[in-house]
Coordinates of C-alpha atoms and ligand atoms in Angstrom, one line a residue:
M1 CA -22.6 37.6 -48.0
S2 CA -26.3 37.3 -47.6
E3 CA -25.9 33.6 -46.9
M4 CA -23.7 34.3 -44.0
K5 CA -26.1 36.9 -42.7
E6 CA -28.9 34.3 -42.9
A7 CA -26.8 31.8 -41.0
I8 CA -26.1 34.3 -38.3
E9 CA -29.8 35.1 -37.9
Q10 CA -30.6 31.4 -37.8
V11 CA -28.1 30.7 -35.0
L12 CA -29.3 33.7 -33.1
S13 CA -32.9 32.6 -33.2
E14 CA -32.0 29.1 -32.2
L15 CA -30.1 30.5 -29.3
N16 CA -33.1 32.6 -28.3
E17 CA -35.4 29.6 -28.3
L18 CA -33.0 27.3 -26.5
K19 CA -34.5 25.5 -23.6
C20 CA -32.9 22.7 -21.7
S21 CA -34.3 20.7 -18.8
T22 CA -31.4 18.4 -18.0
Q23 CA -27.6 18.6 -17.7
K24 CA -27.4 16.2 -20.6
E25 CA -29.4 18.5 -22.8
V26 CA -27.2 21.5 -21.9
E27 CA -24.2 19.5 -22.9
Q28 CA -25.8 18.5 -26.2
A29 CA -26.6 22.2 -26.8
R30 CA -23.1 23.2 -26.1
I31 CA -21.8 20.7 -28.6
H32 CA -24.4 21.9 -31.1
F33 CA -23.3 25.6 -30.9
L34 CA -19.8 25.6 -29.6
G35 CA -18.4 22.2 -30.3
K36 CA -15.8 21.6 -33.0
K37 CA -18.5 21.0 -35.6
G38 CA -21.0 23.4 -33.9
S39 CA -22.9 26.1 -35.7
V40 CA -21.1 29.0 -34.1
T41 CA -17.7 27.4 -34.9
A42 CA -18.9 26.9 -38.5
L43 CA -19.6 30.7 -38.7
F44 CA -16.0 31.4 -37.7
D45 CA -14.8 28.9 -40.4
E46 CA -16.8 30.8 -43.0
F47 CA -15.4 34.1 -41.8
R48 CA -12.3 33.3 -43.7
T49 CA -14.2 33.8 -47.0
V50 CA -15.6 37.2 -46.1
A51 CA -14.4 40.1 -48.2
P52 CA -11.7 42.2 -46.5
E53 CA -13.8 45.3 -46.3
L54 CA -16.5 43.5 -44.5
K55 CA -14.3 41.6 -42.1
R56 CA -14.5 44.2 -39.3
E57 CA -18.3 44.2 -39.2
F58 CA -18.6 40.5 -39.4
G59 CA -15.8 39.9 -37.0
Q60 CA -17.5 41.9 -34.3
R61 CA -20.8 40.2 -34.9
L62 CA -19.3 36.8 -34.7
N63 CA -17.6 37.6 -31.4
E64 CA -20.9 38.8 -30.0
I65 CA -22.7 35.6 -31.1
K66 CA -20.0 33.5 -29.4
K67 CA -20.4 35.5 -26.2
I68 CA -24.2 35.2 -26.4
A69 CA -24.0 31.4 -27.0
T70 CA -21.5 30.9 -24.1
A71 CA -23.6 33.0 -21.7
K72 CA -26.7 31.1 -22.7
I73 CA -25.2 27.7 -22.1
E74 CA -23.9 28.9 -18.7
E75 CA -27.3 30.2 -17.8
M76 CA -28.9 26.9 -18.8
K77 CA -26.4 25.0 -16.8
T78 CA -27.2 26.9 -13.6
A79 CA -30.9 26.8 -14.2
V80 CA -30.9 23.1 -14.8
G81 CA -28.5 22.5 -11.9
E82 CA -30.8 24.5 -9.5
T83 CA -34.1 22.9 -10.5
S84 CA -32.7 19.4 -10.3
V85 CA -31.3 19.7 -6.7
K86 CA -33.9 21.9 -5.0
G87 CA -35.6 19.9 -2.3
A88 CA -39.3 20.1 -1.5
S89 CA -38.9 23.1 0.8
G90 CA -36.4 24.8 -1.4
E91 CA -33.2 23.6 0.3
D92 CA -30.2 23.0 -1.9
L93 CA -29.7 19.3 -2.1
S94 CA -26.4 19.7 -3.9
M95 CA -24.7 21.1 -0.8
P96 CA -22.0 18.7 0.3
G97 CA -22.9 16.9 3.5
D98 CA -21.2 17.5 6.8
A99 CA -18.4 15.0 7.2
F100 CA -19.3 12.5 10.0
P101 CA -16.0 11.1 11.1
L102 CA -16.2 7.6 12.5
G103 CA -14.3 6.8 15.6
S104 CA -12.2 3.6 15.8
R105 CA -11.1 1.4 18.7
H106 CA -8.1 2.5 20.7
P107 CA -5.0 0.5 19.8
V108 CA -4.7 -0.8 23.4
S109 CA -8.2 -2.0 23.2
I110 CA -7.6 -3.7 19.8
V111 CA -4.6 -5.6 21.1
R112 CA -6.2 -6.6 24.4
Q113 CA -9.1 -8.0 22.3
Q114 CA -6.6 -9.9 20.1
I115 CA -4.8 -11.4 23.1
V116 CA -8.1 -12.5 24.7
D117 CA -9.4 -13.9 21.4
I118 CA -6.3 -16.0 20.9
F119 CA -6.8 -17.7 24.3
R120 CA -10.5 -17.9 23.9
K121 CA -10.0 -20.0 20.8
V122 CA -8.3 -22.7 22.9
G123 CA -11.0 -22.7 25.6
Y124 CA -10.1 -20.0 28.0
T125 CA -12.9 -17.8 29.4
V126 CA -12.6 -14.2 30.5
A127 CA -12.6 -13.2 34.2
E128 CA -12.8 -9.7 35.6
G129 CA -12.4 -8.2 39.0
P130 CA -12.3 -4.9 40.9
E131 CA -9.5 -2.3 40.3
I132 CA -9.7 -1.3 43.9
E133 CA -8.5 -4.5 45.7
D134 CA -7.4 -5.6 49.1
D135 CA -4.0 -6.7 50.2
W136 CA -5.1 -10.3 50.4
H137 CA -6.0 -10.7 46.7
V138 CA -3.0 -8.7 45.3
F139 CA -0.3 -9.9 47.7
E140 CA -1.1 -12.2 50.6
A141 CA -2.9 -15.0 48.7
L142 CA -0.2 -14.8 46.0
N143 CA 2.5 -15.9 48.5
F144 CA 3.9 -12.4 49.3
P145 CA 4.3 -12.6 53.1
P146 CA 3.8 -9.3 55.0
N147 CA 6.8 -7.0 54.7
H148 CA 8.5 -9.4 52.2
P149 CA 10.8 -7.5 49.9
A150 CA 9.1 -9.0 46.9
R151 CA 6.3 -6.5 47.5
E152 CA 8.8 -3.8 46.5
M153 CA 8.8 -5.3 43.0
Q154 CA 5.5 -3.5 42.4
D155 CA 5.2 0.0 43.8
T156 CA 1.7 0.2 45.1
F157 CA -0.8 3.0 45.5
F158 CA -2.4 2.4 48.9
I159 CA -5.9 3.7 49.5
S160 CA -6.1 2.9 53.2
N161 CA -3.2 2.2 55.4
G162 CA -2.6 0.5 58.7
H163 CA -5.3 -2.1 58.5
L164 CA -4.6 -5.8 58.5
N165 CA -5.9 -5.9 54.9
P166 CA -5.5 -2.4 53.4
L167 CA -7.3 -1.3 50.3
L168 CA -5.1 -0.5 47.3
L169 CA -5.2 -0.2 43.5
R170 CA -4.3 -3.5 42.1
T171 CA -0.8 -3.7 40.7
H172 CA -1.5 -6.7 38.5
T173 CA -4.6 -8.7 37.5
S174 CA -3.3 -11.8 39.3
S175 CA -5.8 -10.7 41.9
V176 CA -8.6 -11.7 39.5
Q177 CA -6.9 -15.2 39.3
V178 CA -7.1 -15.5 43.1
R179 CA -10.8 -14.5 43.0
T180 CA -11.4 -17.2 40.3
M181 CA -9.5 -19.9 42.3
E182 CA -11.6 -19.0 45.4
T183 CA -14.9 -19.2 43.6
Q184 CA -14.9 -21.3 40.5
P185 CA -14.9 -25.1 40.2
L186 CA -11.8 -26.9 38.8
P187 CA -10.5 -27.2 36.2
I188 CA -9.8 -23.5 35.7
R189 CA -8.8 -21.9 32.4
V190 CA -9.2 -18.1 32.5
V191 CA -7.6 -14.9 31.1
C192 CA -7.9 -11.8 33.1
P193 CA -7.7 -8.5 31.1
G194 CA -7.7 -5.3 33.0
R195 CA -6.3 -2.0 34.1
V196 CA -3.5 -2.0 36.7
F197 CA -1.7 0.7 38.7
R198 CA 1.8 1.2 39.8
N199 CA 3.5 4.1 41.6
E200 CA 6.1 4.6 38.9
A201 CA 7.5 7.7 37.2
I202 CA 6.1 8.1 33.8
S203 CA 8.6 7.5 31.0
A204 CA 8.8 6.2 27.4
R205 CA 8.8 2.6 28.9
A206 CA 6.7 2.9 32.1
H207 CA 3.4 4.4 33.1
C208 CA 1.5 4.5 36.4
I209 CA -1.6 3.1 34.7
F210 CA -1.4 0.4 32.1
H211 CA -3.2 -2.8 31.0
Q212 CA -2.5 -6.5 31.5
V213 CA -3.8 -9.8 30.3
E214 CA -2.9 -12.5 32.7
G215 CA -3.8 -16.2 32.3
L216 CA -4.3 -19.2 34.6
Y217 CA -4.7 -22.8 33.9
I218 CA -5.3 -25.3 36.7
D219 CA -6.1 -29.0 36.3
E220 CA -4.6 -32.4 37.2
N221 CA -1.2 -33.1 35.6
V222 CA -0.5 -29.6 34.2
T223 CA 3.2 -29.4 33.4
F224 CA 5.7 -26.8 32.4
A225 CA 5.6 -28.3 28.9
D226 CA 1.9 -27.3 28.7
L227 CA 2.9 -23.8 29.7
K228 CA 5.6 -23.6 27.1
Q229 CA 3.2 -24.8 24.4
A230 CA 0.5 -22.4 25.3
I231 CA 2.9 -19.5 25.1
L232 CA 4.4 -20.6 21.9
M233 CA 0.9 -20.8 20.5
F234 CA 0.2 -17.3 21.7
A235 CA 3.5 -15.9 20.3
R236 CA 2.8 -17.4 16.8
E237 CA -0.8 -16.2 16.7
M238 CA 0.3 -12.7 17.8
F239 CA 3.6 -12.2 16.0
G240 CA 3.3 -14.6 13.1
P241 CA 3.9 -18.3 12.3
D242 CA 7.7 -18.0 12.4
A243 CA 7.9 -16.5 15.9
E244 CA 10.2 -18.4 18.3
I245 CA 10.2 -18.1 22.1
R246 CA 12.9 -18.5 24.7
M247 CA 12.4 -18.7 28.4
R248 CA 14.8 -17.2 31.0
P249 CA 14.7 -18.2 34.6
S250 CA 13.1 -15.5 36.8
Y251 CA 11.4 -15.0 40.1
F252 CA 7.8 -14.3 41.1
P253 CA 6.5 -15.1 44.6
F254 CA 3.4 -16.8 43.1
T255 CA 5.1 -19.2 40.6
E256 CA 7.8 -21.8 41.0
P257 CA 9.7 -22.2 38.7
S258 CA 9.3 -18.8 37.2
S259 CA 10.4 -17.6 33.8
E260 CA 10.4 -14.5 31.6
V261 CA 9.5 -15.1 28.0
D262 CA 11.2 -13.5 25.0
V263 CA 9.8 -13.6 21.5
S264 CA 12.1 -13.5 18.5
C265 CA 12.3 -9.9 17.2
N266 CA 9.6 -9.5 14.5
I267 CA 11.5 -6.7 12.9
C268 CA 15.0 -8.1 12.3
H269 CA 14.0 -11.8 12.7
G270 CA 16.8 -12.5 15.1
K271 CA 19.6 -10.7 13.3
G272 CA 19.7 -7.8 15.8
C273 CA 18.3 -4.3 15.4
N274 CA 17.7 -1.2 17.5
I275 CA 14.2 -2.3 18.6
C276 CA 15.6 -5.5 20.2
K277 CA 18.9 -3.7 21.1
G278 CA 20.9 -6.1 18.9
T279 CA 19.8 -9.2 20.8
G280 CA 17.2 -10.6 18.4
W281 CA 14.8 -11.1 21.3
L282 CA 12.0 -9.0 22.9
E283 CA 10.7 -9.6 26.3
I284 CA 6.9 -10.1 26.3
M285 CA 5.7 -11.7 29.6
G286 CA 6.3 -13.4 32.9
C287 CA 5.1 -16.9 33.7
G288 CA 5.6 -20.0 35.7
M289 CA 4.0 -23.0 37.5
V290 CA 1.6 -21.8 40.2
D291 CA 3.3 -22.1 43.6
P292 CA 1.6 -24.8 45.8
N293 CA 1.3 -22.1 48.5
V294 CA -0.9 -20.1 46.2
L295 CA -3.2 -23.1 45.4
E296 CA -3.5 -23.9 49.1
A297 CA -4.3 -20.3 50.0
S298 CA -7.3 -20.5 47.7
G299 CA -8.4 -23.9 49.0
I300 CA -7.1 -26.0 46.1
D301 CA -5.4 -29.3 46.9
S302 CA -1.8 -28.8 45.6
K303 CA -1.1 -32.6 45.8
K304 CA -3.9 -33.3 43.3
Y305 CA -3.8 -30.1 41.1
S306 CA -1.1 -28.1 39.4
G307 CA -1.3 -25.2 37.1
F308 CA 0.5 -22.5 35.2
A309 CA 0.1 -18.7 35.1
F310 CA 1.3 -16.0 32.8
G311 CA 1.0 -12.2 32.6
M312 CA 1.8 -9.6 30.0
G313 CA 1.4 -5.9 29.5
V314 CA -1.0 -5.0 26.7
E315 CA 0.8 -1.7 25.9
R316 CA 4.1 -3.5 25.6
I317 CA 2.7 -6.1 23.2
A318 CA 1.1 -3.3 21.2
M319 CA 4.4 -1.4 21.1
L320 CA 6.2 -4.4 19.8
K321 CA 3.5 -5.3 17.3
W322 CA 3.4 -1.8 15.8
Q323 CA 6.9 -0.6 16.6
V324 CA 5.8 2.3 18.7
N325 CA 8.7 3.6 20.7
D326 CA 7.0 5.6 23.4
L327 CA 4.4 4.2 25.7
R328 CA 3.0 7.7 26.4
H329 CA 1.5 7.9 22.9
Y330 CA -1.1 5.5 24.1
F331 CA -2.4 7.8 26.8
E332 CA -2.2 11.2 25.1
N333 CA -5.2 10.8 22.9
D334 CA -3.6 12.6 20.0
L335 CA -5.9 11.9 17.1
R336 CA -3.0 11.9 14.6
F337 CA -1.6 8.9 16.5
L338 CA -5.0 7.2 17.1
E339 CA -6.1 7.5 13.5
E340 CA -3.1 5.4 12.5
F341 CA -5.0 2.4 13.9
S342 CA -8.4 3.1 12.4
T343 CA -7.9 0.2 10.0
A344 CA -6.1 -2.1 12.2
T345 CA -7.6 -5.5 12.0
E346 CA -9.1 -7.4 14.8
V347 CA -8.6 -11.2 15.2
Ligands
LIG401 N1 1.7 -10.7 37.8 C1 3.0 -10.6 37.2 C2 3.3 -9.1 37.0 O1 2.4 -8.3 37.0 C3 3.1 -11.3 35.9 C4 3.0 -12.7 36.0 C5 1.8 -13.4 36.0 C6 4.2 -13.5 36.2 C7 1.8 -14.8 36.2 C8 4.1 -14.8 36.3 C9 2.9 -15.5 36.3 O2 4.4 -8.7 36.7

């Protein structure tokens, strides 16, 4: 038994002298003492050969040694850990950093940018104008005669009343198109993104503030075929290469002929689902050939020039693209909703 006693002494003195300066050394020491083939483990193996009358004494001793070894390794672990992460002035460099959440663009902003970029690629430039507008740019110059019932199509927030040309919040960004026609040389090819206002009750499908992108193209010999092609190009860029469009006759005071555009439902691909209400089609915009009266009102010779215009709601396109069923989500700033779009790609 003296051999075993010696072995015990040996392990104890090794443990006493143990010094580690890195985590790696601590791990090596753990394996050396407590690993499967470690010296403490070996003592336990030898314990089997100890005479029965000595088992009690040796057993207690071995358990003690195991405790000492485990405690020593733990102590080394902390010591090494601490020295390796203390900063120059003693701060704990191992503390986890404060999370710094990155914001992301609002989904409406992402889609507005996508729409604008699609048209920019084919030569359109961006035009902007004031949100507080006058009656002339929102209605009069766009062929809405005073008191014409077509004005009722867009419930307006008036800022001043009773003047000849009252101030109001623009109900569409067509006003920017008027400003462009009044000031820019021909040909004109612009898209007008912006915020618009309508005096409407807020619901899942309507809001009193929303965003539009409208477009205007004026040159010699612009035809309805050009309009159709431009919109088909847009639909395929936005909703995928298989998208189809259909045009339904409609009415706007500023375009003649006018049309509403549907895109084939990107969810059921025309078979009919609850998003497209079983029709296979989703309405995405209004459009038409610019009425000669509108061209003339801005000083453009309607005998020489023709053009087309279109306008769409950004929230509506975003709802269709991401299958969001309630417009109000876009305005409530609920982070759970907004974070869904943090990885949405931009064109
Ligand atoms: N200005 C129209 C609206 O806000 C949309 C539109 C633009 C329709 C251009 C036709 C042509 O509803």
